[in-house]
């Protein structure tokens, strides 16, 4: 039987990136005369990648954004974010121990994020986590992105697994939807950047801390799916 694959979202799930996302976004948008955002704004901005963060920030502030402006805003954001990694971004409590548990039990790990692949791999590398994952897929890795099922399914395939033996772990609507669209069980964490209570998204399981993410939990969800 194929080993289970646990696929993680990145921002707000594996790593608390809020301080650096806010700093990079404000570095870009304030150069266009846009009022800076705060952490309180972040839950309405993240989840669809850097481009969407910039577009939503301009919309939030009632500012027009042309394609030309978006292009240089993206460059400013990416250059600042890339150059400052890992900044103040840190793995969530208990994450490393959870990854150890899963890998020691023979499970495979992967990342499926709407963050650009280059930024995702750079961040994971700088945090010493990249080598743990059999595949890392960003929002620009394939022709589609979360919540399209193919983003998750292609990530699983790149990691050498199959959908029937996969679980998705995330913190927001796109993560729960991509799992549902791909017929994959979902595990949600409540400490990320969702703009609604995670319970309202009806994931298959909610864990309060990574101490609860065990091989037994993964196998339980997979067995329930087979029934």
PDB file of C-alpha atoms in Angstrom:
ATOM      1  CA  UNK A   1       0.000   0.000   0.000  1.00  0.00           C
ATOM      2  CA  UNK A   2       1.251   3.478  -0.884  1.00  0.00           C
ATOM      3  CA  UNK A   3       2.467   5.417   2.177  1.00  0.00           C
ATOM      4  CA  UNK A   4       0.208   8.277   3.238  1.00  0.00           C
ATOM      5  CA  UNK A   5       1.141  11.788   2.148  1.00  0.00           C
ATOM      6  CA  UNK A   6       0.407  14.740   4.394  1.00  0.00           C
ATOM      7  CA  UNK A   7       0.181  17.927   2.334  1.00  0.00           C
ATOM      8  CA  UNK A   8       0.546  21.253   4.129  1.00  0.00           C
ATOM      9  CA  UNK A   9      -0.367  24.793   3.296  1.00  0.00           C
ATOM     10  CA  UNK A  10       2.518  27.155   4.130  1.00  0.00           C
ATOM     11  CA  UNK A  11       1.523  30.640   5.351  1.00  0.00           C
ATOM     12  CA  UNK A  12      -0.538  30.385   8.519  1.00  0.00           C
ATOM     13  CA  UNK A  13      -0.188  26.603   8.677  1.00  0.00           C
ATOM     14  CA  UNK A  14       3.448  25.523   8.694  1.00  0.00           C
ATOM     15  CA  UNK A  15       4.955  28.926   9.356  1.00  0.00           C
ATOM     16  CA  UNK A  16       3.773  32.143  10.983  1.00  0.00           C
ATOM     17  CA  UNK A  17       4.791  34.537   8.212  1.00  0.00           C
ATOM     18  CA  UNK A  18       2.501  37.429   9.152  1.00  0.00           C
ATOM     19  CA  UNK A  19       5.206  39.910  10.260  1.00  0.00           C
ATOM     20  CA  UNK A  20       7.168  39.521   7.031  1.00  0.00           C
ATOM     21  CA  UNK A  21       4.133  39.490   4.732  1.00  0.00           C
ATOM     22  CA  UNK A  22       2.920  42.742   6.292  1.00  0.00           C
ATOM     23  CA  UNK A  23       6.377  44.345   6.121  1.00  0.00           C
ATOM     24  CA  UNK A  24       6.886  43.352   2.476  1.00  0.00           C
ATOM     25  CA  UNK A  25       3.402  44.406   1.440  1.00  0.00           C
ATOM     26  CA  UNK A  26       3.752  47.774   3.127  1.00  0.00           C
ATOM     27  CA  UNK A  27       7.191  48.267   1.579  1.00  0.00           C
ATOM     28  CA  UNK A  28       5.536  47.972  -1.833  1.00  0.00           C
ATOM     29  CA  UNK A  29       2.204  49.729  -1.448  1.00  0.00           C
ATOM     30  CA  UNK A  30       3.388  52.756   0.510  1.00  0.00           C
ATOM     31  CA  UNK A  31       5.616  53.650  -2.434  1.00  0.00           C
ATOM     32  CA  UNK A  32       2.396  54.096  -4.407  1.00  0.00           C
ATOM     33  CA  UNK A  33       0.901  56.340  -1.738  1.00  0.00           C
ATOM     34  CA  UNK A  34      -1.311  53.614  -0.299  1.00  0.00           C
ATOM     35  CA  UNK A  35      -1.910  53.560   3.449  1.00  0.00           C
ATOM     36  CA  UNK A  36      -0.053  50.638   5.076  1.00  0.00           C
ATOM     37  CA  UNK A  37      -1.948  47.571   6.288  1.00  0.00           C
ATOM     38  CA  UNK A  38      -1.886  46.005   9.724  1.00  0.00           C
ATOM     39  CA  UNK A  39      -1.958  42.439  10.979  1.00  0.00           C
ATOM     40  CA  UNK A  40      -5.707  42.852  11.510  1.00  0.00           C
ATOM     41  CA  UNK A  41      -6.089  43.359   7.749  1.00  0.00           C
ATOM     42  CA  UNK A  42      -4.024  40.304   6.869  1.00  0.00           C
ATOM     43  CA  UNK A  43      -6.731  37.653   7.107  1.00  0.00           C
ATOM     44  CA  UNK A  44      -8.626  39.428   4.316  1.00  0.00           C
ATOM     45  CA  UNK A  45      -5.530  39.629   2.104  1.00  0.00           C
ATOM     46  CA  UNK A  46      -3.693  36.304   2.179  1.00  0.00           C
ATOM     47  CA  UNK A  47      -4.473  32.961   0.602  1.00  0.00           C
ATOM     48  CA  UNK A  48      -4.206  33.685  -3.111  1.00  0.00           C
ATOM     49  CA  UNK A  49      -0.556  34.708  -3.448  1.00  0.00           C
ATOM     50  CA  UNK A  50       1.347  37.997  -3.571  1.00  0.00           C
ATOM     51  CA  UNK A  51      -0.473  39.380  -6.603  1.00  0.00           C
ATOM     52  CA  UNK A  52      -3.842  39.043  -4.897  1.00  0.00           C
ATOM     53  CA  UNK A  53      -2.466  40.549  -1.686  1.00  0.00           C
ATOM     54  CA  UNK A  54      -1.464  43.688  -3.559  1.00  0.00           C
ATOM     55  CA  UNK A  55      -4.735  43.862  -5.500  1.00  0.00           C
ATOM     56  CA  UNK A  56      -6.786  43.426  -2.336  1.00  0.00           C
ATOM     57  CA  UNK A  57      -4.745  46.041  -0.471  1.00  0.00           C
ATOM     58  CA  UNK A  58      -5.393  48.629  -3.182  1.00  0.00           C
ATOM     59  CA  UNK A  59      -9.088  47.711  -3.166  1.00  0.00           C
ATOM     60  CA  UNK A  60      -9.194  47.879   0.639  1.00  0.00           C
ATOM     61  CA  UNK A  61      -7.802  51.393   0.489  1.00  0.00           C
ATOM     62  CA  UNK A  62     -10.045  52.427  -2.423  1.00  0.00           C
ATOM     63  CA  UNK A  63      -7.116  52.935  -4.791  1.00  0.00           C
ATOM     64  CA  UNK A  64      -7.014  52.138  -8.512  1.00  0.00           C
ATOM     65  CA  UNK A  65      -4.375  49.661  -9.689  1.00  0.00           C
ATOM     66  CA  UNK A  66      -3.314  49.357 -13.315  1.00  0.00           C
ATOM     67  CA  UNK A  67      -1.499  46.347 -14.761  1.00  0.00           C
ATOM     68  CA  UNK A  68       1.620  48.473 -15.037  1.00  0.00           C
ATOM     69  CA  UNK A  69       1.411  49.487 -11.390  1.00  0.00           C
ATOM     70  CA  UNK A  70       0.783  45.895 -10.369  1.00  0.00           C
ATOM     71  CA  UNK A  71       3.925  44.738 -12.178  1.00  0.00           C
ATOM     72  CA  UNK A  72       6.251  47.065 -10.309  1.00  0.00           C
ATOM     73  CA  UNK A  73       4.399  46.515  -7.040  1.00  0.00           C
ATOM     74  CA  UNK A  74       4.972  42.773  -7.455  1.00  0.00           C
ATOM     75  CA  UNK A  75       8.673  43.340  -8.078  1.00  0.00           C
ATOM     76  CA  UNK A  76       9.015  45.526  -4.987  1.00  0.00           C
ATOM     77  CA  UNK A  77       7.141  43.012  -2.846  1.00  0.00           C
ATOM     78  CA  UNK A  78       9.054  39.963  -4.085  1.00  0.00           C
ATOM     79  CA  UNK A  79      12.470  41.616  -3.947  1.00  0.00           C
ATOM     80  CA  UNK A  80      11.934  42.862  -0.383  1.00  0.00           C
ATOM     81  CA  UNK A  81      10.403  39.597   0.837  1.00  0.00           C
ATOM     82  CA  UNK A  82      13.015  37.421  -0.859  1.00  0.00           C
ATOM     83  CA  UNK A  83      15.885  39.520   0.410  1.00  0.00           C
ATOM     84  CA  UNK A  84      14.747  39.544   4.031  1.00  0.00           C
ATOM     85  CA  UNK A  85      13.933  35.838   4.450  1.00  0.00           C
ATOM     86  CA  UNK A  86      13.369  34.276   6.883  1.00  0.00           C
ATOM     87  CA  UNK A  87      12.940  37.564   8.745  1.00  0.00           C
ATOM     88  CA  UNK A  88      10.681  37.060  11.742  1.00  0.00           C
ATOM     89  CA  UNK A  89       8.867  34.076  10.230  1.00  0.00           C
ATOM     90  CA  UNK A  90       8.944  30.969  12.446  1.00  0.00           C
ATOM     91  CA  UNK A  91       7.422  27.478  12.384  1.00  0.00           C
ATOM     92  CA  UNK A  92       4.387  27.123  14.584  1.00  0.00           C
ATOM     93  CA  UNK A  93       4.868  25.464  17.993  1.00  0.00           C
ATOM     94  CA  UNK A  94       5.118  21.702  17.795  1.00  0.00           C
ATOM     95  CA  UNK A  95       5.531  21.613  14.024  1.00  0.00           C
ATOM     96  CA  UNK A  96       9.038  20.160  13.849  1.00  0.00           C
ATOM     97  CA  UNK A  97       8.185  17.420  16.322  1.00  0.00           C
ATOM     98  CA  UNK A  98       5.052  16.611  14.317  1.00  0.00           C
ATOM     99  CA  UNK A  99       7.052  16.340  11.095  1.00  0.00           C
ATOM    100  CA  UNK A 100       9.484  14.033  12.882  1.00  0.00           C
ATOM    101  CA  UNK A 101       6.636  11.807  14.063  1.00  0.00           C
ATOM    102  CA  UNK A 102       5.110  11.537  10.626  1.00  0.00           C
ATOM    103  CA  UNK A 103       8.388  10.854   8.852  1.00  0.00           C
ATOM    104  CA  UNK A 104       9.536   8.335  11.471  1.00  0.00           C
ATOM    105  CA  UNK A 105       6.300   6.430  10.807  1.00  0.00           C
ATOM    106  CA  UNK A 106       7.053   6.341   7.069  1.00  0.00           C
ATOM    107  CA  UNK A 107       4.638   9.039   5.932  1.00  0.00           C
ATOM    108  CA  UNK A 108       5.613  11.431   3.150  1.00  0.00           C
ATOM    109  CA  UNK A 109       5.246  15.205   3.386  1.00  0.00           C
ATOM    110  CA  UNK A 110       4.519  17.879   0.771  1.00  0.00           C
ATOM    111  CA  UNK A 111       3.616  21.564   0.539  1.00  0.00           C
ATOM    112  CA  UNK A 112       0.803  23.041  -1.567  1.00  0.00           C
ATOM    113  CA  UNK A 113       0.670  26.835  -1.323  1.00  0.00           C
ATOM    114  CA  UNK A 114      -0.541  29.742  -3.424  1.00  0.00           C
ATOM    115  CA  UNK A 115       2.696  31.543  -2.579  1.00  0.00           C
ATOM    116  CA  UNK A 116       5.033  31.652  -5.621  1.00  0.00           C
ATOM    117  CA  UNK A 117       7.134  28.497  -5.690  1.00  0.00           C
ATOM    118  CA  UNK A 118      10.443  30.374  -5.594  1.00  0.00           C
ATOM    119  CA  UNK A 119       9.434  32.220  -2.422  1.00  0.00           C
ATOM    120  CA  UNK A 120       8.043  29.065  -0.810  1.00  0.00           C
ATOM    121  CA  UNK A 121      11.172  27.005  -1.410  1.00  0.00           C
ATOM    122  CA  UNK A 122      13.432  29.850  -0.333  1.00  0.00           C
ATOM    123  CA  UNK A 123      11.560  30.306   2.940  1.00  0.00           C
ATOM    124  CA  UNK A 124      11.536  26.584   3.720  1.00  0.00           C
ATOM    125  CA  UNK A 125      15.220  26.343   2.875  1.00  0.00           C
ATOM    126  CA  UNK A 126      16.133  29.279   5.125  1.00  0.00           C
ATOM    127  CA  UNK A 127      14.152  27.698   7.980  1.00  0.00           C
ATOM    128  CA  UNK A 128      15.901  24.357   7.496  1.00  0.00           C
ATOM    129  CA  UNK A 129      12.673  22.609   6.506  1.00  0.00           C
ATOM    130  CA  UNK A 130      12.938  22.170   2.739  1.00  0.00           C
ATOM    131  CA  UNK A 131      14.562  18.731   2.802  1.00  0.00           C
ATOM    132  CA  UNK A 132      11.637  17.272   4.697  1.00  0.00           C
ATOM    133  CA  UNK A 133       9.210  17.649   1.790  1.00  0.00           C
ATOM    134  CA  UNK A 134       8.975  15.311  -1.177  1.00  0.00           C
ATOM    135  CA  UNK A 135       7.349  18.090  -3.225  1.00  0.00           C
ATOM    136  CA  UNK A 136       6.746  21.824  -2.889  1.00  0.00           C
ATOM    137  CA  UNK A 137       4.168  23.331  -5.241  1.00  0.00           C
ATOM    138  CA  UNK A 138       3.495  27.059  -5.375  1.00  0.00           C
ATOM    139  CA  UNK A 139       0.755  29.098  -6.903  1.00  0.00           C
ATOM    140  CA  UNK A 140       2.725  29.330 -10.152  1.00  0.00           C
ATOM    141  CA  UNK A 141       3.931  25.711 -10.337  1.00  0.00           C
ATOM    142  CA  UNK A 142       0.967  24.510 -12.377  1.00  0.00           C
ATOM    143  CA  UNK A 143      -1.625  26.157 -14.605  1.00  0.00           C
ATOM    144  CA  UNK A 144      -4.078  26.181 -11.676  1.00  0.00           C
ATOM    145  CA  UNK A 145      -3.927  26.978  -7.973  1.00  0.00           C
ATOM    146  CA  UNK A 146      -5.954  26.303  -4.846  1.00  0.00           C
ATOM    147  CA  UNK A 147      -8.876  25.785  -4.543  1.00  0.00           C
ATOM    148  CA  UNK A 148      -8.670  23.972  -7.905  1.00  0.00           C
ATOM    149  CA  UNK A 149      -8.379  20.254  -7.142  1.00  0.00           C
ATOM    150  CA  UNK A 150      -5.592  19.801  -9.679  1.00  0.00           C
ATOM    151  CA  UNK A 151      -3.218  21.935  -7.618  1.00  0.00           C
ATOM    152  CA  UNK A 152      -3.435  19.465  -4.750  1.00  0.00           C
ATOM    153  CA  UNK A 153      -3.638  16.358  -6.931  1.00  0.00           C
ATOM    154  CA  UNK A 154      -0.585  17.381  -8.953  1.00  0.00           C
ATOM    155  CA  UNK A 155       1.332  18.135  -5.753  1.00  0.00           C
ATOM    156  CA  UNK A 156       0.532  14.666  -4.464  1.00  0.00           C
ATOM    157  CA  UNK A 157       1.625  13.134  -7.761  1.00  0.00           C
ATOM    158  CA  UNK A 158       4.912  15.054  -7.687  1.00  0.00           C
ATOM    159  CA  UNK A 159       5.513  13.697  -4.199  1.00  0.00           C
ATOM    160  CA  UNK A 160       5.067  10.161  -5.482  1.00  0.00           C
ATOM    161  CA  UNK A 161       1.712   9.533  -3.874  1.00  0.00           C
ATOM    162  CA  UNK A 162      -1.935   9.007  -4.705  1.00  0.00           C
ATOM    163  CA  UNK A 163      -4.984  11.042  -3.706  1.00  0.00           C
ATOM    164  CA  UNK A 164      -6.599   8.081  -1.948  1.00  0.00           C
ATOM    165  CA  UNK A 165      -3.721   8.072   0.559  1.00  0.00           C
ATOM    166  CA  UNK A 166      -3.444  11.824   1.081  1.00  0.00           C
ATOM    167  CA  UNK A 167      -4.539  14.356   3.691  1.00  0.00           C
ATOM    168  CA  UNK A 168      -4.505  18.164   3.424  1.00  0.00           C
ATOM    169  CA  UNK A 169      -3.579  20.381   6.386  1.00  0.00           C
ATOM    170  CA  UNK A 170      -4.444  24.072   6.201  1.00  0.00           C
ATOM    171  CA  UNK A 171      -5.746  27.172   7.921  1.00  0.00           C
ATOM    172  CA  UNK A 172      -8.201  28.796   5.514  1.00  0.00           C
ATOM    173  CA  UNK A 173     -11.018  28.422   3.021  1.00  0.00           C
ATOM    174  CA  UNK A 174      -8.831  27.599   0.011  1.00  0.00           C
ATOM    175  CA  UNK A 175      -7.237  24.706   1.891  1.00  0.00           C
ATOM    176  CA  UNK A 176     -10.536  23.179   2.941  1.00  0.00           C
ATOM    177  CA  UNK A 177     -12.031  23.719  -0.523  1.00  0.00           C
ATOM    178  CA  UNK A 178      -9.092  22.212  -2.413  1.00  0.00           C
ATOM    179  CA  UNK A 179      -9.263  19.132  -0.192  1.00  0.00           C
ATOM    180  CA  UNK A 180     -13.002  18.842  -0.723  1.00  0.00           C
ATOM    181  CA  UNK A 181     -12.660  19.356  -4.476  1.00  0.00           C
ATOM    182  CA  UNK A 182      -9.983  16.646  -4.636  1.00  0.00           C
ATOM    183  CA  UNK A 183     -11.934  14.268  -2.351  1.00  0.00           C
ATOM    184  CA  UNK A 184      -9.090  14.363   0.173  1.00  0.00           C
ATOM    185  CA  UNK A 185      -9.643  14.547   3.969  1.00  0.00           C
ATOM    186  CA  UNK A 186      -8.834  17.908   5.534  1.00  0.00           C
ATOM    187  CA  UNK A 187      -7.248  18.846   8.839  1.00  0.00           C
ATOM    188  CA  UNK A 188      -7.592  22.489   9.879  1.00  0.00           C
ATOM    189  CA  UNK A 189      -5.569  24.574  12.322  1.00  0.00           C
ATOM    190  CA  UNK A 190      -7.229  27.554  14.049  1.00  0.00           C
ATOM    191  CA  UNK A 191      -4.100  29.641  14.577  1.00  0.00           C
ATOM    192  CA  UNK A 192      -3.592  30.771  10.987  1.00  0.00           C
ATOM    193  CA  UNK A 193      -5.026  33.535   8.836  1.00  0.00           C
ATOM    194  CA  UNK A 194      -8.611  32.529   8.141  1.00  0.00           C
ATOM    195  CA  UNK A 195     -11.009  35.477   8.015  1.00  0.00           C
ATOM    196  CA  UNK A 196     -13.835  33.318   9.378  1.00  0.00           C
ATOM    197  CA  UNK A 197     -13.928  30.836  12.281  1.00  0.00           C
ATOM    198  CA  UNK A 198     -12.291  27.661  11.043  1.00  0.00           C
ATOM    199  CA  UNK A 199     -15.227  25.614  12.370  1.00  0.00           C
ATOM    200  CA  UNK A 200     -17.524  27.306   9.860  1.00  0.00           C
ATOM    201  CA  UNK A 201     -15.536  25.790   6.988  1.00  0.00           C
ATOM    202  CA  UNK A 202     -16.426  22.246   8.110  1.00  0.00           C
ATOM    203  CA  UNK A 203     -13.034  20.536   7.805  1.00  0.00           C
ATOM    204  CA  UNK A 204     -12.888  16.823   8.589  1.00  0.00           C
ATOM    205  CA  UNK A 205     -10.846  17.503  11.726  1.00  0.00           C
ATOM    206  CA  UNK A 206      -9.587  20.525  13.647  1.00  0.00           C
ATOM    207  CA  UNK A 207      -6.407  20.326  15.700  1.00  0.00           C
ATOM    208  CA  UNK A 208      -5.579  23.007  18.236  1.00  0.00           C
ATOM    209  CA  UNK A 209      -1.835  22.268  18.280  1.00  0.00           C
ATOM    210  CA  UNK A 210       0.586  20.256  16.175  1.00  0.00           C
ATOM    211  CA  UNK A 211       0.973  17.865  19.103  1.00  0.00           C
ATOM    212  CA  UNK A 212      -2.323  16.407  17.866  1.00  0.00           C
ATOM    213  CA  UNK A 213      -1.022  15.674  14.355  1.00  0.00           C
ATOM    214  CA  UNK A 214      -0.076  12.011  14.544  1.00  0.00           C
ATOM    215  CA  UNK A 215       0.210   9.085  12.122  1.00  0.00           C
ATOM    216  CA  UNK A 216      -2.804   7.568  13.898  1.00  0.00           C
ATOM    217  CA  UNK A 217      -4.930  10.628  13.123  1.00  0.00           C
ATOM    218  CA  UNK A 218      -3.914  10.511   9.461  1.00  0.00           C
ATOM    219  CA  UNK A 219      -4.709   6.810   9.168  1.00  0.00           C
ATOM    220  CA  UNK A 220      -8.019   7.315  10.960  1.00  0.00           C
ATOM    221  CA  UNK A 221      -9.115   9.955   8.440  1.00  0.00           C
ATOM    222  CA  UNK A 222      -8.008   7.798   5.516  1.00  0.00           C
ATOM    223  CA  UNK A 223      -9.837   4.764   6.880  1.00  0.00           C
ATOM    224  CA  UNK A 224     -13.001   6.825   7.396  1.00  0.00           C
ATOM    225  CA  UNK A 225     -12.774   8.015   3.777  1.00  0.00           C
ATOM    226  CA  UNK A 226     -12.658   4.415   2.500  1.00  0.00           C
ATOM    227  CA  UNK A 227     -15.928   3.500   4.231  1.00  0.00           C
TER     228      UNK A 227
END
